[in-house]
Coordinates of C-alpha atoms in Angstrom, one line a residue:
Chain A
M1 CA 34.4 81.2 146.7
A2 CA 34.6 79.4 142.8
L3 CA 31.5 80.5 141.6
T4 CA 30.6 84.3 142.1
R5 CA 27.1 85.4 140.7
A6 CA 29.3 87.5 137.9
T7 CA 30.9 84.0 136.7
V8 CA 27.4 82.6 136.8
L9 CA 26.0 85.6 134.5
L10 CA 28.7 85.1 132.4
R11 CA 28.6 81.9 132.0
A12 CA 25.0 82.1 131.0
A13 CA 26.1 84.6 128.5
A14 CA 28.6 82.2 126.8
G15 CA 26.4 79.1 127.3
G16 CA 24.2 80.4 125.2
L17 CA 25.8 81.2 122.0
R18 CA 27.7 78.1 121.3
G19 CA 29.9 77.0 118.5
P20 CA 31.9 79.9 116.2
G21 CA 29.6 82.5 116.9
R22 CA 30.7 82.8 120.4
P23 CA 32.2 85.8 121.2
L24 CA 36.6 86.4 121.9
W25 CA 35.8 88.0 125.0
A26 CA 34.2 84.7 126.2
W27 CA 36.3 81.4 125.1
D28 CA 38.2 81.5 127.7
T29 CA 35.6 81.8 130.3
L30 CA 35.7 78.2 131.7
R31 CA 39.5 78.6 132.7
L32 CA 38.8 82.0 134.0
C33 CA 36.3 80.4 136.8
S34 CA 38.1 77.3 137.5
T35 CA 40.5 76.9 140.5
Q36 CA 43.3 75.2 138.7
A37 CA 46.7 77.2 137.5
A38 CA 46.7 77.7 133.9
P39 CA 48.7 75.7 132.2
K40 CA 52.6 76.9 131.7
D41 CA 54.8 76.7 129.0
P42 CA 57.6 74.5 129.5
P43 CA 60.8 76.1 130.4
A44 CA 62.9 77.0 127.3
P45 CA 66.2 74.3 127.7
P46 CA 69.9 76.6 127.8
S47 CA 71.2 77.3 124.9
P48 CA 74.1 74.9 123.6
Y49 CA 76.5 77.3 123.2
Q50 CA 76.6 78.6 126.4
E51 CA 80.4 77.9 127.2
R52 CA 81.5 78.2 123.5
P53 CA 79.6 81.4 122.7
W54 CA 82.0 81.8 119.3
E55 CA 80.6 78.2 117.9
Y56 CA 77.7 80.0 116.8
L57 CA 79.4 82.7 114.9
E58 CA 80.6 79.7 112.9
S59 CA 78.0 77.9 112.4
E60 CA 75.0 77.1 109.6
E61 CA 72.3 78.3 111.8
Y62 CA 74.0 81.9 112.0
R63 CA 74.8 82.2 108.8
I64 CA 71.2 81.4 107.9
T65 CA 69.8 84.2 110.3
Y66 CA 72.1 86.5 109.8
G67 CA 74.2 86.2 106.8
D68 CA 77.4 88.8 106.8
K69 CA 75.2 91.4 107.7
P70 CA 75.8 92.8 111.7
V71 CA 73.4 91.0 114.3
W72 CA 71.5 95.0 114.9
L73 CA 71.0 95.6 111.1
G74 CA 67.4 95.3 110.2
Y75 CA 66.3 95.9 114.3
R76 CA 63.8 98.8 114.6
R77 CA 62.8 100.2 118.1
N78 CA 59.1 100.5 118.7
H79 CA 58.6 104.3 120.1
K80 CA 56.3 106.9 119.8
G81 CA 56.8 109.5 117.3
A82 CA 59.4 110.5 114.7
V83 CA 62.8 110.5 117.2
P84 CA 63.0 107.7 119.4
P85 CA 64.5 108.6 122.7
Q86 CA 68.4 109.1 123.5
R87 CA 68.4 105.7 125.8
T88 CA 66.8 102.4 124.8
R89 CA 65.0 100.4 127.2
K90 CA 66.4 99.5 130.5
A91 CA 66.5 95.2 130.2
C92 CA 64.8 92.7 127.5
L93 CA 64.2 90.9 130.6
R94 CA 61.7 92.0 133.1
K95 CA 61.2 89.7 136.3
G96 CA 62.2 86.5 134.1
K97 CA 59.8 86.9 131.4
P98 CA 60.6 88.9 128.1
V99 CA 59.2 92.0 126.4
G100 CA 57.5 93.0 123.4
N101 CA 60.1 93.1 120.2
P102 CA 63.3 92.0 122.2
C103 CA 66.9 93.9 121.8
P104 CA 68.7 92.0 119.1
I105 CA 71.3 90.5 121.5
C106 CA 68.3 89.5 124.2
R107 CA 66.0 87.7 121.1
D108 CA 68.5 85.5 119.8
R109 CA 69.2 82.6 122.6
N110 CA 72.7 81.6 121.3
L111 CA 74.1 85.0 121.3
H112 CA 76.2 85.2 124.7
V113 CA 78.1 88.6 125.1
D114 CA 82.1 87.8 126.0
F115 CA 85.1 88.5 126.0
R116 CA 86.3 85.6 123.7
N117 CA 83.8 86.0 121.2
V118 CA 85.4 89.0 119.6
K119 CA 83.1 88.2 116.1
L120 CA 80.3 89.1 118.2
L121 CA 81.8 92.6 119.8
D122 CA 82.9 93.8 116.5
Q123 CA 79.8 93.9 115.0
F124 CA 78.8 96.9 118.5
I125 CA 82.3 98.8 117.5
C126 CA 82.5 101.1 114.4
P127 CA 85.0 99.5 111.6
H128 CA 86.1 103.2 111.0
S129 CA 87.0 105.2 114.0
G130 CA 87.1 102.1 116.7
V131 CA 84.3 103.5 118.8
I132 CA 82.0 101.4 120.5
L133 CA 78.0 102.2 118.3
H134 CA 75.5 103.8 120.5
P135 CA 73.0 101.9 122.0
T136 CA 70.4 104.8 119.9
H137 CA 71.7 103.1 116.6
T138 CA 72.3 99.0 117.3
G139 CA 69.1 99.0 118.9
V140 CA 70.6 96.9 122.1
C141 CA 69.0 97.6 125.6
M142 CA 70.8 99.3 128.6
K143 CA 71.9 96.4 130.2
Q144 CA 73.1 94.7 127.1
H145 CA 75.1 97.8 125.9
K146 CA 77.3 97.6 129.6
L147 CA 78.0 93.8 129.7
L148 CA 79.2 94.5 126.0
A149 CA 81.4 97.7 127.2
S150 CA 83.2 95.7 130.3
A151 CA 83.3 92.6 127.6
I152 CA 85.4 95.0 125.1
A153 CA 87.5 96.5 127.9
Q154 CA 88.5 92.8 129.3
A155 CA 88.8 91.5 125.6
Q156 CA 91.8 94.3 125.0
D157 CA 93.2 93.6 128.4
H158 CA 93.4 90.1 126.9
G159 CA 95.0 91.2 123.5
L160 CA 92.1 89.9 121.5
L161 CA 91.0 93.2 120.4
W162 CA 93.1 95.9 119.5
L163 CA 91.3 99.5 119.4
R164 CA 94.0 102.4 120.9
V165 CA 97.0 101.5 121.9
P166 CA 99.1 104.3 123.2
Y167 CA 101.5 105.9 122.1
V168 CA 103.9 107.0 124.5
P169 CA 107.6 108.8 123.8
T170 CA 110.5 107.5 124.4
P171 CA 111.3 107.8 128.0
R172 CA 115.0 110.3 128.4
D173 CA 115.4 110.1 132.5
D174 CA 118.2 109.3 134.7
F175 CA 118.1 105.6 135.1
S176 CA 121.1 105.3 137.1
N177 CA 119.4 105.2 140.4
R178 CA 122.1 106.5 142.6
H179 CA 119.5 109.0 144.4
P180 CA 119.1 107.9 148.3
A181 CA 115.2 107.5 147.6
V182 CA 115.9 104.8 145.4
G183 CA 119.8 103.6 145.7
K184 CA 121.5 101.8 149.2
T185 CA 121.5 104.0 151.9
P186 CA 124.0 102.6 154.2
P187 CA 122.6 101.5 157.8
A188 CA 122.3 103.8 160.0
P189 CA 124.5 102.3 163.3
A190 CA 121.6 101.5 165.8
L191 CA 120.3 99.1 163.4
A192 CA 123.2 96.7 163.3
P193 CA 123.0 93.0 164.9
G194 CA 123.0 92.9 168.5
R195 CA 122.0 96.7 168.9
H196 CA 118.9 98.4 169.6
W197 CA 116.9 100.9 168.0
Y198 CA 116.1 103.4 171.0
P199 CA 118.5 102.7 174.2
W200 CA 115.5 102.0 176.2
Y201 CA 114.4 98.5 174.5
E202 CA 117.7 96.8 176.7
W203 CA 117.4 97.9 180.3
Q204 CA 119.9 100.1 181.2
P205 CA 121.6 100.1 185.2
P206 CA 120.0 103.8 186.8
P207 CA 122.3 106.3 187.1
A208 CA 124.4 106.1 190.4
A209 CA 123.0 109.4 191.9
A210 CA 119.4 108.6 191.2
V211 CA 119.5 104.9 193.0
A212 CA 121.6 106.8 196.2
R213 CA 118.5 109.5 196.4
I214 CA 116.3 107.5 196.2
R215 CA 117.8 104.7 198.8
R216 CA 118.4 108.5 201.0
L217 CA 114.6 108.8 200.7
Y218 CA 113.6 105.5 201.7
K219 CA 116.9 104.7 204.3
D220 CA 113.5 103.9 207.5
Y221 CA 112.4 101.7 205.1
L222 CA 114.7 99.8 203.6
K223 CA 115.4 96.0 204.4
E224 CA 118.7 94.9 205.8
E225 CA 120.7 93.0 202.8
A226 CA 123.8 91.0 203.0
A227 CA 124.6 92.7 199.9
P228 CA 123.3 96.1 198.4
A229 CA 121.5 95.4 195.4
V230 CA 124.5 95.4 192.6
T231 CA 123.2 97.9 189.9
G232 CA 124.8 95.9 187.1
T233 CA 122.7 92.8 186.5
P234 CA 118.7 93.5 185.5
P235 CA 115.9 92.4 188.2
D236 CA 115.1 88.7 188.1
T237 CA 111.7 88.5 186.8
P238 CA 108.7 88.2 190.1
P239 CA 107.6 84.6 191.1
T240 CA 104.2 84.3 190.0
P241 CA 101.3 84.6 192.9
C242 CA 100.1 81.1 192.8
V243 CA 103.5 79.4 193.2
E244 CA 103.8 81.8 196.3
N245 CA 100.8 80.9 197.6
K246 CA 101.0 77.1 197.6
G247 CA 104.3 77.4 198.9
E248 CA 103.2 78.9 202.6
Chain B
M1 CA 119.9 99.7 110.2
T2 CA 115.9 100.4 111.0
G3 CA 114.8 101.7 108.3
L4 CA 113.2 104.6 107.6
N5 CA 109.6 103.7 105.6
L6 CA 107.6 106.6 106.0
Q7 CA 104.6 104.7 105.3
K8 CA 104.9 102.6 107.8
V9 CA 105.8 105.4 110.4
F10 CA 103.1 107.7 109.8
R11 CA 100.5 105.3 108.8
P12 CA 96.9 106.2 109.8
V13 CA 95.5 105.2 113.3
K14 CA 91.6 104.6 114.1
K15 CA 90.8 107.9 115.4
E16 CA 87.5 110.3 114.5
L17 CA 86.4 110.1 111.3
K18 CA 87.1 113.5 109.1
P19 CA 86.6 114.4 106.0
P20 CA 91.0 114.4 104.1
K21 CA 92.5 117.9 103.4
Y22 CA 93.9 118.2 100.4
K23 CA 97.2 121.3 99.8
L24 CA 98.3 122.5 96.9
M25 CA 101.9 122.7 97.4
T26 CA 104.6 123.5 95.2
E27 CA 108.0 121.8 94.9
A28 CA 110.2 123.9 97.0
Q29 CA 107.2 123.2 99.3
L30 CA 106.5 119.7 99.4
E31 CA 110.4 118.8 99.6
E32 CA 109.9 121.3 102.7
A33 CA 107.2 119.1 104.2
T34 CA 108.8 115.7 102.9
R35 CA 112.3 117.2 105.3
K36 CA 109.6 118.0 108.1
A37 CA 108.1 114.3 107.8
I38 CA 111.8 113.0 108.1
E39 CA 112.8 114.9 111.2
E40 CA 109.5 113.5 113.1
A41 CA 110.2 110.3 111.7
K42 CA 113.5 110.7 113.0
E43 CA 111.9 111.6 116.5
K44 CA 109.4 109.2 116.6
L45 CA 112.3 106.2 116.2
I46 CA 114.3 106.8 118.4
M47 CA 115.5 103.7 120.6
P48 CA 114.1 103.1 123.9
P49 CA 116.8 102.6 126.7
V50 CA 118.3 98.8 127.1
L51 CA 119.1 98.7 131.4
N52 CA 119.7 95.5 133.4
E53 CA 117.5 95.0 135.4
R54 CA 116.9 97.2 138.7
E55 CA 118.3 95.9 142.0
P56 CA 115.4 95.2 144.3
I57 CA 115.0 98.0 147.7
D58 CA 114.9 96.6 151.4
D59 CA 116.5 99.3 153.4
V60 CA 115.4 99.9 156.9
L61 CA 114.7 103.4 158.1
A62 CA 114.2 102.8 161.5
E63 CA 112.6 99.7 163.7
D64 CA 110.4 101.1 166.7
K65 CA 108.9 97.5 168.4
F66 CA 106.8 99.3 170.6
L67 CA 104.0 100.4 167.5
E68 CA 103.4 96.5 167.4
G69 CA 99.7 95.7 167.5
T70 CA 98.6 99.2 167.6
E71 CA 97.3 99.5 163.7
T72 CA 96.6 96.4 161.9
T73 CA 97.5 97.6 158.0
K74 CA 100.9 99.6 156.3
Y75 CA 101.2 103.2 156.2
V76 CA 102.8 104.3 152.9
F77 CA 104.2 108.0 153.0
T78 CA 104.7 109.3 150.0
D79 CA 106.7 112.7 149.1
L80 CA 104.3 114.3 146.7
T81 CA 106.2 117.9 146.1
Y82 CA 105.2 118.8 142.7
S83 CA 109.1 119.4 140.7
I84 CA 111.4 116.7 142.0
P85 CA 111.7 113.7 139.3
H86 CA 110.3 110.6 140.2
R87 CA 113.3 108.8 140.9
E88 CA 114.3 110.8 143.9
R89 CA 111.2 110.8 145.1
F90 CA 111.2 109.1 148.4
I91 CA 108.2 106.3 149.5
V92 CA 108.2 105.0 152.8
V93 CA 106.2 101.9 154.4
R94 CA 105.6 101.8 158.0
E95 CA 104.7 97.8 158.7
P96 CA 102.2 96.8 161.4
N97 CA 105.5 95.6 163.3
G98 CA 106.9 98.7 163.3
I99 CA 109.1 99.1 160.7
L100 CA 110.0 102.1 158.5
R101 CA 111.4 100.8 155.3
K102 CA 111.8 102.4 151.8
A103 CA 109.2 100.8 149.5
T104 CA 110.2 98.1 147.2
W105 CA 109.8 98.7 143.7
E106 CA 106.5 97.8 143.0
E107 CA 105.1 99.9 145.2
R108 CA 106.8 103.0 144.3
D109 CA 105.5 102.8 140.7
R110 CA 102.0 101.8 142.1
M111 CA 102.1 104.9 144.3
I112 CA 103.9 107.6 141.7
Q113 CA 100.9 106.3 139.1
I114 CA 98.3 107.0 141.8
F115 CA 99.5 110.7 142.7
F116 CA 100.6 111.5 139.0
P117 CA 98.7 109.2 136.7
K118 CA 100.5 109.1 133.4
E119 CA 98.7 108.8 130.0
G120 CA 98.4 104.8 128.5
R121 CA 99.5 103.9 132.5
R122 CA 97.7 101.6 134.5
V123 CA 97.7 101.1 138.5
I124 CA 97.5 97.4 138.5
P125 CA 99.6 96.3 135.1
P126 CA 96.6 94.6 132.5
V127 CA 96.5 90.6 132.3
V128 CA 97.8 90.8 128.5
F129 CA 101.5 91.4 129.9
K130 CA 101.2 87.5 131.6
D131 CA 103.1 84.7 129.6
E132 CA 100.0 82.7 128.6
H133 CA 98.8 86.0 127.0
L134 CA 101.6 87.1 125.5
V135 CA 101.0 83.4 123.0
T136 CA 98.1 85.4 121.7
V137 CA 99.2 88.3 121.0
F138 CA 102.3 87.1 118.8
Q139 CA 99.8 84.9 116.7
Q140 CA 98.3 87.7 115.6
D141 CA 101.3 89.1 115.1
R142 CA 101.0 92.7 116.9
H143 CA 104.5 92.4 118.3
E144 CA 104.7 96.1 118.0
D145 CA 101.9 97.3 119.3
I146 CA 102.6 95.0 122.5
L147 CA 105.6 96.5 122.7
N148 CA 104.5 100.0 122.8
M149 CA 101.6 99.5 125.1
C150 CA 105.1 97.8 127.4
I151 CA 107.0 101.3 126.8
A152 CA 103.6 103.1 127.9
Q153 CA 103.0 100.3 131.2
F154 CA 106.5 99.7 132.4
E155 CA 109.6 101.5 133.5
P156 CA 112.7 100.6 131.0
D157 CA 114.7 98.9 134.0
S158 CA 111.6 96.8 135.3
P159 CA 112.2 93.2 135.6
D160 CA 108.3 92.9 133.6
Y161 CA 109.4 95.2 130.8
I162 CA 112.6 93.2 130.1
R163 CA 111.1 90.1 130.8
V164 CA 108.1 91.0 127.8
H165 CA 110.7 92.6 125.4
H166 CA 112.5 88.9 125.5
R167 CA 109.7 86.8 125.0
T168 CA 108.3 89.5 122.0
Y169 CA 112.7 89.1 120.8
D170 CA 112.1 85.2 120.8
D171 CA 109.1 84.8 118.9
I172 CA 110.0 86.9 116.2
E173 CA 113.6 85.4 115.5
K174 CA 111.6 81.9 116.0
H175 CA 109.4 82.9 113.5
A176 CA 111.3 85.3 111.4
K177 CA 109.0 88.0 111.5
Y178 CA 111.9 90.4 111.5
D179 CA 110.0 92.8 109.4
L180 CA 107.1 93.5 111.9
L181 CA 109.5 95.8 113.5
R182 CA 111.6 97.1 111.2
S183 CA 111.6 101.4 110.4
T184 CA 110.1 101.0 114.1
R185 CA 111.8 102.1 117.4
H186 CA 112.1 98.8 118.3
F187 CA 114.5 97.4 115.5
G188 CA 118.2 98.5 117.4
G189 CA 116.8 97.0 121.3
M190 CA 115.8 93.3 119.0
V191 CA 119.6 93.4 117.2
W192 CA 121.0 94.1 120.6
Y193 CA 119.2 91.6 122.2
L194 CA 119.7 89.5 119.4
L195 CA 123.7 90.0 119.4
N196 CA 124.5 89.2 122.7
K197 CA 122.6 86.3 122.2
K198 CA 124.3 85.4 119.0
K199 CA 121.5 84.7 116.9
T200 CA 122.1 86.5 114.3
D201 CA 121.4 84.1 111.6
G202 CA 118.3 84.4 110.7
L203 CA 118.5 88.3 110.8
L204 CA 121.6 88.2 107.8
I205 CA 119.4 85.4 105.8
D206 CA 115.9 88.3 106.0
M207 CA 118.3 91.1 105.1
I208 CA 120.2 89.0 102.3
H209 CA 116.6 88.1 100.8
R210 CA 115.9 91.7 100.8
D211 CA 119.0 93.3 99.6
L212 CA 119.6 95.0 102.5
L213 CA 123.7 94.0 102.1
D214 CA 125.0 97.2 103.9
D215 CA 122.4 96.6 106.9
A216 CA 124.1 93.2 106.8
T217 CA 127.9 94.4 106.9
S218 CA 126.8 97.2 109.7
L219 CA 125.5 94.0 111.4
I220 CA 128.2 92.0 111.2
T221 CA 130.3 95.1 111.8
L222 CA 128.7 95.4 115.0
Y223 CA 129.3 91.6 115.9
H224 CA 132.9 92.0 115.4
M225 CA 132.7 95.4 118.2
L226 CA 130.8 93.3 120.5
H227 CA 132.6 90.0 120.4
P228 CA 135.8 91.4 119.2
E229 CA 137.8 87.8 120.9
C230 CA 136.3 85.5 117.8
Q231 CA 137.3 84.7 114.8
S232 CA 135.7 86.2 112.5
A233 CA 136.5 89.4 114.0
N234 CA 140.2 88.5 114.6
E235 CA 140.8 87.8 110.1
A236 CA 138.5 90.6 109.4
K237 CA 140.5 92.9 111.2
E238 CA 143.5 91.2 109.8
R239 CA 142.9 91.6 106.3
K240 CA 140.5 94.6 106.6
L241 CA 137.2 93.2 104.6
Q242 CA 134.6 94.8 102.5
G243 CA 131.2 94.3 102.3
V244 CA 130.3 90.7 100.7
D245 CA 133.5 89.2 102.3
L246 CA 132.7 90.0 105.8
I247 CA 129.9 88.6 105.3
K248 CA 131.2 85.3 104.2
I249 CA 134.2 85.1 106.2
F250 CA 131.2 85.2 109.6
V251 CA 129.2 82.7 107.9
K252 CA 132.4 80.5 107.7
T253 CA 133.4 81.2 110.7
E254 CA 130.7 81.6 113.9
S255 CA 127.1 81.4 111.8
Q256 CA 125.2 77.5 112.4
R257 CA 123.0 78.2 109.1
E258 CA 126.0 78.0 107.1
G259 CA 124.2 76.5 104.2
Y260 CA 121.0 78.8 104.1
I261 CA 122.6 82.0 104.3
Q262 CA 125.3 80.6 101.4
L263 CA 122.4 80.0 99.8
A264 CA 121.0 83.5 99.7
L265 CA 124.2 85.0 99.2
Q266 CA 124.6 82.6 95.5
A267 CA 121.1 84.1 94.6
Y268 CA 121.5 87.5 95.8
E269 CA 124.8 87.5 93.3
E270 CA 123.0 85.8 90.8
A271 CA 120.0 88.7 90.8
M272 CA 123.1 91.2 90.9
A273 CA 124.9 89.7 87.9
T274 CA 121.3 89.3 85.8
S275 CA 120.3 92.7 86.5
T276 CA 123.6 94.3 85.4
A277 CA 123.9 92.3 82.3
S278 CA 120.1 93.3 81.7

C-alpha cells in the first residue's frame, strides 16, 4: 500500500500550509510517501594519488591545506567529558559510509598509508624519542593506527626509515668450524657407493643350516628337481597370473 | 687508522627523553671520566672478524630407504643443551625419502635463532639486505647503520654477511665517502678489503686532504706487508724510506690516479710551508 491512512493525514496537514510557512517536519513528506528510491549521490571518483601517494605530499593542494604542520594537528575528537577515551574509534568507515568527524587520515581521500610515503609516516613518529605516537594524541582511528604501525615496520624493513639500529658487540667466538657438528665427518662405510645401509636391503642368501632344516621338515612335499636350488642366486620374479591363465 | 672521535662514537641515539644530568667535577675527576670514556670507545671500536666464506655442510649420516613414503615433511632435530656453544650444536634433518643428513648453514642459523633468540636478529632476514634495497640505503648515506644491522643479523662467515660488506665497501669507494666509516668499527674491514683489491688511491687522496699523513704512511706500510713482491715495496725496503717519500714512491709505481695524488701532496706541502712560515 503506497498511501497509508497516516500519510494521508500528514499530507492533509502539510498541504494545508503552503510556501515558507510549512513546518520543517513536513518538507519531505512527498518523498517519504513515494515508491521511487531516494536519489543517491554519485560515487566519489578514485583518488588520483592511489598509485603514488607520496606525490600528494609535494603538491600545491597539500601545501594549501596543511602548510608545514603535521596532518593531525588541529584535529579535535568529539567525546563526552573532559578526559577522552583511551582508545579512538574503531574505524571511520562503517559499512562503506563515513562517520561524522572522521580522523585526520580518513578525512582526506588523497592520503594513503603506504610504506613508501615516508613523509607521511614521519609525521606520526615522535621526532625526539623515535616512538610511534599514540592514537589519543594524533586522533586517528584504530584501523588506521594499525595500518600505520605495519607500514612503519615495512618501511624499516625496506631501509626507508631508520628508527632503532641494534648494536651488537663484536662476536668473538671460535670460527674455525672444526667441530664435527659443523665440519666434515668421514661418511660411514655403509654409505660407500655400491653398498647398502642395511645389509638386508639387497637379497642375501639364507644360512645353509636354516635351508637344510626346512628341507628336512618338508621332505615329503618337496618336488623332485633335476638339481637342488642353488642358494647363491636370488629367486626369479614370479610370472604374472594373467599371462599364466592365457598360457593355459 | 680508525681514529678515535669521541663525539662520533658516543653520539646521541634516539631514546626516551630524559632531562639532562649535570655533574660537577674536579679536573682529576674529569680526566678520569675521559679516560673511562676512551676505554669504552676502544671496546666499541674492536674490528669484527673478517673470514672466508664457510663451506657448505652436506654430510649424510644415514640412509633408511624403508622410511620412504611414510612422511610428507622434513623433520629437523635440534640439540637444545643450554651449555654448548652454537657452533658445536648438532642439528640434523630427516628428509621424506629417509635420508638423515646434517642441516645446512641456513637451516642451522634459523633453528638456533628460533630456540635461542638473539637481540637484533630475525629468523627470516629483512628485505633490506637484498641488492636492490641496498641501493636505497646507500643513497641515504646509512652505510654504518646497515653494517651494524648486518653484524646483528648474520654470522661473520656467512655469504650474505660477506656480500653486504663488499657491496658497502664498493659503494663507499665509488663515491669516496670514506669519512662515514672513520671512527667506527668497520673502518678496518674496509681498509683490508681495499688493500686486497688494490683500490687504495681514493682513500689515500682523502687522507692527504684531511692532513692525516701518519695514516697515509701506515696504509702504505700495510700495502707493502700484504703485497711484498710489488716494486714500491722492494724500493722502500732497499732505501728505508719514511713519511712523505714513502708516499711518493708508492704513487710513482703502484697507483692509478697519480696526478690527483701528486696535486694533493703538493697542496699539503704548500699548506705546511705557509703554516710553518706564518
